[in-house]
């Protein structure tokens, strides 16, 4: 096979075909600046059984791409990091809806980052490489796909920013599409007036990304698609949908199906539909030669059509709501006595328990990857989705891609609203019941959980999931969709933000594209719902009772540069004694000359601060001649050490102050734990000298 080189006009991308991985069904050797990616597609010889697309995507970063060893004890790439998992998910979500419905071959797309210049956008590069590896493969997939990222700096949009520009930007919009069709959107925005992104600005940015994707797709079609290998001939799939069964159900079971659809909860609906399918099969098997699987598939399609028709023609949804109505909401705060903050957020049949924990700098999450050096992340959001939340009897295992994706979306929505970016915070959303939009329930609960633990923020953030049902030119946008509408609808569109600005958005389209007119309408309808939810959340916020007695305390203060060594002491002795004495943790920042004290007890943190300032001579807790009552901490030959009140440390009462008899010992007068009244008589390099009050 002859090697083929493709360079795109007006773009930095270069592709080499038939160069490496030539045993794969399709592969590209992709280069953008100093970034090199190998994307390959491998397919099995036989179809798989089942009604699903057997597609898997793996994005893998090689440590050697930036000339370093993998971190950790074992110096080999192993379990994928969060960025790798999320990037794999972005690629999967973009490409999966575009495969032919009757394609059943196991297909694996692998994306290796072989070299990284620390400038290119790896998620944009990875999707473009993967889509074009698919485009030249034997898979019956002939749709050019591209990705674009938009940033905003100094009120101007930037197309495909480099890493430094993206760090400066208060907006991060990632869009994949095919020509002018939008396929997937992920967005993170600011929550403040200076940098906030409203609906109009967002639409403007989306249009920019769409134009860029269109230009790229045209070049892919012109320069890469002609080299596509001969496509596999799809085997004829057994059609389980039978028109005769459909007509039979319509004639004999229409009212029963409609009752199941409109009057039952999610779990009851699924059970009753299965039972009805079995009933139809039993009642017809003497006269008809239908199979149970055919009956169930046709019944499912009939149910779907009724739901969609009812919404489009009557404006009524399966649970009786109109298209713009939000399900009933209830909120309870701080229901867990010893958690720093907790919120139970319930919306319809979706329930999230969000728990906040405040931590010290040592609790921050370490992050490592090609696009960043090892760093600490102060804010983490963990989302858990146990099987019982949807009535499944399944084991709880390791975190899946979906859980990571939903947690990442909630984190994006809330991150900018935190005022103190250095405060270490962990939010955990436990999904206890799910029937639509558990990630958006997590956003609402998470925003309130911050308030419940006393953390200051720029304002509450709420989220809502939108849906779409479209038949020809007729369509309906649905607010606060439930599981049925997600499964049988044409769009899953999640929007989070405050009353003025959008802080996060995620959209997946099942149609193969969406018009901007519909997207704009959905954004404004989502804003109406968001404001409604925020009003309810504001009322719940006013009723929060913060449990200050269990909240940790952080004291941050500056000290002279030459005093840091005095706090540490010889071999770290002094700082260890302070940590043990006050049951705290201490972080010293030599660059900022800053001391940070973290304690689970506010009194301990304050006393430790006073003690350190006294130790280095920056503050005196006591005045000369002040009388105090302390506790004997230690008895030594030359006197006793007295533990002083108010976190003032220890003072020395010399033996000469209570006896002149050289044959007597300190232990003849005092025992450890004994109370003693003293007077402050002097300060000696941070040490306190005492005299006894007789």
XYZ file of C-alpha atoms in Angstrom, residues 145-636:
492
model
C -16.767 14.802 11.571
C -14.734 17.593 13.201
C -14.341 19.289 16.585
C -13.730 22.915 17.560
C -13.117 24.623 20.884
C -14.013 28.266 21.575
C -12.508 30.419 24.340
C -13.264 34.025 25.317
C -10.584 36.460 26.478
C -11.054 40.232 26.852
C -14.578 39.986 25.442
C -13.337 38.320 22.233
C -13.864 34.752 21.040
C -10.833 32.640 20.140
C -11.142 29.582 17.872
C -9.122 26.567 19.024
C -7.098 28.340 21.743
C -3.787 26.926 22.942
C -3.482 25.653 26.511
C -2.261 28.990 27.920
C -5.155 30.863 26.328
C -7.645 28.293 27.591
C -6.369 28.752 31.152
C -6.977 32.512 30.866
C -10.426 32.069 29.339
C -13.577 32.193 31.454
C -15.410 30.181 28.806
C -14.689 26.718 27.444
C -16.984 25.575 24.619
C -16.297 22.281 22.845
C -18.430 21.338 19.839
C -18.308 18.382 17.494
C -20.281 18.338 14.289
C -20.582 17.231 10.701
C -20.649 20.094 8.194
C -23.312 22.461 9.610
C -24.927 19.858 11.889
C -24.219 20.023 15.621
C -23.634 16.593 17.154
C -22.385 17.248 20.667
C -21.743 20.289 22.873
C -19.867 20.646 26.157
C -19.508 24.063 27.768
C -18.183 25.639 30.950
C -18.734 29.303 31.766
C -18.309 31.923 34.480
C -21.035 32.936 36.922
C -20.197 36.637 37.364
C -21.303 39.734 35.463
C -17.762 40.543 34.276
C -17.234 37.223 32.503
C -20.667 35.547 32.389
C -22.020 33.964 29.198
C -25.704 34.489 28.498
C -27.822 32.767 25.857
C -27.038 35.233 23.049
C -23.275 35.106 23.587
C -23.400 31.328 23.720
C -25.303 31.122 20.439
C -22.740 33.439 18.858
C -19.914 31.167 19.999
C -21.759 28.063 18.783
C -22.167 29.629 15.336
C -18.402 30.307 15.193
C -17.632 26.701 16.081
C -20.163 25.406 13.555
C -18.573 27.450 10.755
C -15.122 26.131 11.639
C -16.364 22.525 11.748
C -18.034 23.005 8.368
C -14.764 24.174 6.769
C -12.877 21.221 8.239
C -15.492 18.675 7.158
C -15.404 19.973 3.577
C -11.646 19.432 3.474
C -11.963 15.964 5.020
C -14.545 15.108 2.354
C -12.310 16.413 -0.422
C -8.889 15.154 0.698
C -9.404 12.133 2.988
C -12.713 10.471 2.134
C -11.543 9.460 -1.400
C -9.083 7.047 0.230
C -11.779 5.118 2.082
C -11.411 1.351 1.858
C -14.160 -0.803 0.400
C -16.970 -0.738 2.901
C -18.243 -3.919 4.539
C -21.547 -5.189 3.259
C -23.990 -5.110 6.136
C -25.717 -8.380 6.841
C -29.459 -8.244 6.738
C -30.776 -7.869 10.230
C -33.778 -9.812 11.339
C -36.532 -7.233 11.502
C -38.260 -7.631 14.836
C -40.763 -4.873 14.080
C -43.836 -6.426 12.430
C -46.474 -4.146 10.912
C -49.168 -6.783 11.425
C -48.430 -6.881 15.167
C -48.440 -3.077 15.307
C -51.888 -2.929 13.730
C -53.099 -5.704 16.062
C -51.933 -3.734 19.125
C -53.485 -0.542 17.796
C -56.844 -2.238 17.282
C -57.036 -4.291 20.480
C -54.689 -2.777 23.098
C -54.445 0.958 22.378
C -56.216 2.110 25.554
C -54.298 -0.352 27.705
C -50.938 0.847 26.345
C -51.978 4.482 26.848
C -52.986 3.767 30.445
C -49.660 2.099 31.192
C -47.836 5.018 29.581
C -49.695 7.802 31.391
C -50.666 6.436 34.789
C -47.692 4.516 36.065
C -44.285 5.232 37.524
C -41.102 4.327 35.682
C -40.585 0.890 37.288
C -44.282 -0.020 37.059
C -44.434 1.063 33.415
C -41.559 -1.173 32.373
C -42.948 -4.162 34.271
C -46.469 -3.708 32.927
C -45.288 -3.330 29.320
C -43.331 -6.591 29.613
C -46.431 -8.278 31.066
C -48.647 -6.861 28.318
C -46.239 -8.124 25.667
C -46.388 -11.607 27.170
C -50.198 -11.371 27.301
C -50.452 -10.367 23.620
C -48.128 -13.214 22.665
C -50.141 -15.797 24.630
C -53.482 -14.551 23.290
C -52.338 -14.658 19.670
C -50.039 -17.687 19.460
C -52.828 -20.105 18.430
C -53.747 -17.975 15.411
C -50.438 -16.188 14.703
C -46.867 -17.384 14.301
C -45.365 -14.367 16.011
C -42.339 -14.629 18.269
C -42.326 -13.093 21.753
C -39.311 -10.932 20.842
C -41.176 -9.556 17.829
C -44.187 -8.716 19.979
C -42.084 -6.966 22.642
C -40.107 -4.935 20.061
C -43.232 -3.857 18.195
C -45.005 -2.995 21.469
C -42.029 -0.850 22.515
C -42.198 1.029 19.205
C -45.965 1.480 19.590
C -45.462 2.904 23.089
C -42.798 5.261 21.748
C -45.052 6.491 18.942
C -47.969 7.116 21.336
C -45.739 9.136 23.662
C -44.352 11.254 20.822
C -47.718 11.739 19.133
C -49.362 12.756 22.407
C -46.710 15.413 23.019
C -46.715 16.793 19.463
C -50.500 16.856 18.993
C -51.855 17.429 22.504
C -48.915 19.012 24.318
C -49.402 16.488 27.135
C -46.594 14.312 28.464
C -46.771 10.811 29.953
C -46.912 12.137 33.537
C -49.570 14.749 32.714
C -47.270 17.788 32.552
C -47.226 20.315 29.761
C -44.031 20.823 27.751
C -42.654 23.629 29.983
C -43.560 22.267 33.413
C -40.957 21.270 36.023
C -41.734 18.340 38.308
C -42.441 19.026 41.991
C -39.327 19.793 44.061
C -38.582 19.234 47.742
C -35.352 20.175 49.528
C -34.041 19.214 52.978
C -30.766 20.603 54.318
C -28.198 19.370 56.855
C -29.980 16.104 57.539
C -26.658 14.379 58.364
C -25.596 15.598 61.846
C -21.843 15.016 61.519
C -21.331 15.841 57.845
C -20.060 19.366 57.179
C -23.004 20.032 54.877
C -25.737 17.879 53.351
C -28.731 18.374 51.056
C -31.438 15.953 49.982
C -32.773 17.267 46.668
C -35.835 15.549 45.191
C -37.389 16.430 41.825
C -40.166 14.084 40.741
C -38.730 10.561 40.824
C -35.123 11.783 40.841
C -33.401 12.127 44.199
C -29.850 13.167 45.026
C -28.166 13.316 48.435
C -25.241 15.729 48.098
C -22.705 15.869 50.938
C -20.030 18.559 51.343
C -16.714 18.057 53.121
C -14.215 20.849 53.797
C -10.571 19.820 53.943
C -7.005 21.012 54.300
C -4.420 21.491 51.573
C -3.259 17.904 52.152
C -6.728 16.670 51.132
C -6.561 18.284 47.678
C -6.744 15.884 44.724
C -3.484 15.413 42.820
C -3.787 15.557 39.026
C -1.251 14.407 36.476
C -1.381 14.306 32.685
C 0.373 15.364 29.508
C -1.247 18.801 29.447
C -0.427 19.567 33.080
C 2.289 18.876 35.590
C 1.332 17.222 38.874
C -0.897 19.713 40.633
C -3.428 19.914 43.424
C -7.108 20.355 42.667
C -9.012 22.088 45.465
C -12.542 21.288 44.265
C -13.697 17.769 43.453
C -17.183 16.495 42.640
C -17.888 12.775 42.858
C -21.114 11.321 41.455
C -22.286 7.812 42.405
C -25.065 5.912 40.664
C -25.892 2.654 42.518
C -28.150 0.102 40.829
C -30.919 0.409 43.427
C -31.586 3.977 42.210
C -33.275 2.454 39.157
C -34.488 -0.718 40.869
C -31.650 -2.947 39.630
C -30.138 -5.681 41.791
C -26.519 -5.052 40.835
C -23.200 -4.946 42.653
C -21.600 -1.572 43.277
C -18.240 -1.614 41.508
C -15.607 0.812 40.328
C -16.552 4.208 38.902
C -17.732 4.033 35.293
C -17.419 6.507 32.413
C -20.974 7.723 32.913
C -20.371 8.521 36.589
C -17.158 10.361 35.771
C -18.895 12.283 33.003
C -21.856 13.343 35.156
C -19.552 14.320 38.031
C -17.402 16.369 35.661
C -20.472 18.192 34.312
C -21.643 19.071 37.835
C -18.142 20.248 38.718
C -18.054 22.543 35.672
C -21.433 23.993 36.647
C -20.411 24.861 40.218
C -16.681 25.565 40.059
C -16.798 29.248 39.177
C -19.359 30.041 41.893
C -16.877 29.201 44.688
C -15.398 32.476 45.934
C -12.346 31.102 47.783
C -10.609 29.026 45.109
C -7.964 27.850 47.613
C -10.504 26.226 49.948
C -10.436 22.450 49.602
C -13.957 21.127 49.040
C -15.314 17.717 48.112
C -18.919 17.261 47.026
C -20.362 13.763 46.717
C -23.704 13.148 45.039
C -25.348 9.854 45.964
C -28.164 9.179 43.502
C -30.871 7.469 45.544
C -33.568 7.452 42.869
C -33.334 8.220 39.172
C -35.901 8.975 36.525
C -34.245 11.653 34.423
C -31.598 14.303 34.995
C -29.779 13.022 38.063
C -26.732 15.089 37.060
C -28.788 18.286 37.147
C -30.274 17.295 40.519
C -26.650 16.909 41.650
C -25.902 20.471 40.521
C -28.861 21.873 42.491
C -28.039 19.839 45.592
C -24.327 20.639 45.274
C -24.895 24.382 45.144
C -27.001 24.241 48.311
C -24.543 21.860 50.012
C -21.875 24.571 49.702
C -24.174 26.954 51.551
C -24.977 24.267 54.131
C -21.298 24.039 55.129
C -20.875 27.813 55.294
C -18.818 28.216 52.121
C -19.268 31.570 50.410
C -20.267 31.582 46.735
C -21.296 34.068 44.084
C -24.866 32.756 44.128
C -26.892 29.600 43.702
C -26.614 27.490 40.543
C -29.390 25.250 39.230
C -29.578 22.758 36.392
C -32.308 21.332 34.197
C -32.412 18.704 31.446
C -34.256 19.529 28.232
C -35.574 17.167 25.586
C -36.816 17.307 22.008
C -39.369 15.411 19.985
C -39.287 16.158 16.271
C -41.248 14.705 13.382
C -40.637 16.469 10.073
C -41.141 20.205 10.598
C -43.160 19.681 13.766
C -41.311 19.643 17.072
C -41.756 20.088 20.821
C -39.109 21.101 23.366
C -39.570 19.444 26.741
C -38.515 20.909 30.085
C -37.168 18.651 32.870
C -37.312 15.379 30.958
C -37.808 12.013 32.627
C -36.198 8.725 31.599
C -38.921 7.794 29.101
C -38.525 11.089 27.232
C -34.746 10.743 27.227
C -34.958 7.183 25.846
C -37.643 7.818 23.219
C -36.829 11.464 22.446
C -34.366 13.052 20.027
C -32.166 15.140 22.321
C -30.629 15.197 25.784
C -29.735 18.783 26.559
C -28.543 19.774 30.042
C -28.157 23.428 31.044
C -26.882 24.756 34.400
C -26.405 28.311 35.596
C -27.635 31.155 37.766
C -30.449 33.543 36.901
C -28.335 35.473 34.392
C -25.589 33.244 33.024
C -24.949 29.693 31.847
C -22.139 27.984 33.795
C -22.282 24.555 32.119
C -24.010 22.838 29.242
C -23.965 19.404 27.660
C -25.897 18.294 24.600
C -26.185 15.011 22.736
C -28.227 14.808 19.543
C -29.772 11.594 18.271
C -31.115 13.156 15.060
C -27.717 13.642 13.410
C -27.899 17.419 13.863
C -30.021 20.255 15.239
C -31.047 23.632 13.860
C -29.842 26.765 15.670
C -33.427 28.026 15.804
C -34.464 25.012 17.896
C -31.322 25.273 20.037
C -32.051 28.936 20.795
C -35.620 28.157 21.788
C -34.410 25.326 24.037
C -31.870 27.616 25.744
C -34.480 30.245 26.623
C -37.002 27.626 27.740
C -34.271 26.170 29.964
C -33.659 29.622 31.449
C -37.335 29.890 32.472
C -37.089 26.519 34.224
C -33.774 27.454 35.844
C -35.229 30.611 37.365
C -38.213 28.633 38.695
C -35.907 26.093 40.347
C -33.616 28.817 41.739
C -36.572 30.499 43.462
C -37.323 27.246 45.299
C -33.631 26.802 46.139
C -33.391 30.364 47.516
C -36.223 29.593 49.901
C -34.423 26.425 51.066
C -31.165 28.385 51.493
C -32.840 30.838 53.894
C -33.844 27.935 56.139
C -30.342 26.385 56.378
C -28.997 25.991 59.906
C -25.206 25.698 59.706
C -23.665 23.374 62.289
C -20.664 25.563 63.153
C -19.567 23.282 65.983
C -18.384 20.591 63.559
C -17.023 22.803 60.779
C -13.249 22.943 60.329
C -11.404 26.227 60.684
C -8.559 27.627 58.609
C -6.279 30.409 59.849
C -3.998 32.019 57.258
C -1.465 34.679 58.225
C 1.886 36.049 57.114
C 5.133 35.989 59.105
C 8.585 37.503 58.458
C 10.669 35.345 56.107
C 13.395 34.809 58.703
C 10.875 33.464 61.236
C 9.800 30.404 59.206
C 12.833 28.508 60.484
C 11.836 29.273 64.103
C 8.392 27.730 63.497
C 9.972 24.594 62.049
C 12.633 24.257 64.758
C 15.657 21.981 64.792
C 14.839 18.866 62.761
C 11.193 19.933 62.662
C 10.843 19.531 66.428
C 8.964 22.785 67.077
C 6.355 22.368 64.342
C 5.725 18.754 65.389
C 5.132 19.894 68.964
C 2.667 22.569 67.786
C 0.768 20.049 65.641
C 0.510 17.583 68.538
C -0.319 20.220 71.160
C -3.235 21.761 69.255
C -4.266 18.744 67.112
C -3.932 20.678 63.865
C -2.152 20.505 60.518
C 0.172 23.271 59.304
C 1.261 24.254 55.804
C 4.183 26.656 55.422
C 4.594 28.560 52.154
C 8.126 29.972 52.022
C 7.481 31.843 48.775
C 4.557 33.787 50.231
C 5.897 33.780 53.841
C 2.514 32.382 54.767
C 1.337 30.041 57.513
C -1.886 28.087 56.998
C -3.417 26.283 59.974
C -6.180 23.732 59.481
C -8.168 22.360 62.400
C -11.412 20.531 62.928
C -11.909 22.843 65.898
C -12.081 26.639 65.576
C -10.717 27.212 69.093
C -7.647 25.054 68.427
C -6.898 26.924 65.185
C -7.105 30.307 66.909
C -4.961 29.203 69.866
C -2.362 27.681 67.549
C -2.127 30.948 65.623
C -1.633 32.934 68.839
C 0.966 30.465 70.019
C 2.991 30.729 66.778
C 2.851 34.538 66.777
C 3.981 34.541 70.382
C 6.755 32.063 69.603
C 8.276 34.264 66.921
C 7.788 37.459 68.932
C 5.155 38.933 66.616
C 2.435 38.995 69.232
C 2.208 38.837 73.011
C -0.813 37.116 74.409
C 0.061 38.195 77.935
C 1.210 41.404 79.526
C 3.977 41.774 82.065
C 2.771 41.387 85.691
C -0.412 39.679 84.465
C -1.623 36.987 86.839
C -2.671 33.659 85.375
C -3.549 30.147 86.521
C -1.875 27.283 84.642
C -1.347 23.553 84.817
C 2.002 21.921 85.594
C 3.003 20.250 82.327
C 6.456 18.955 83.210
C 8.651 18.819 86.330
C 12.416 19.160 85.749
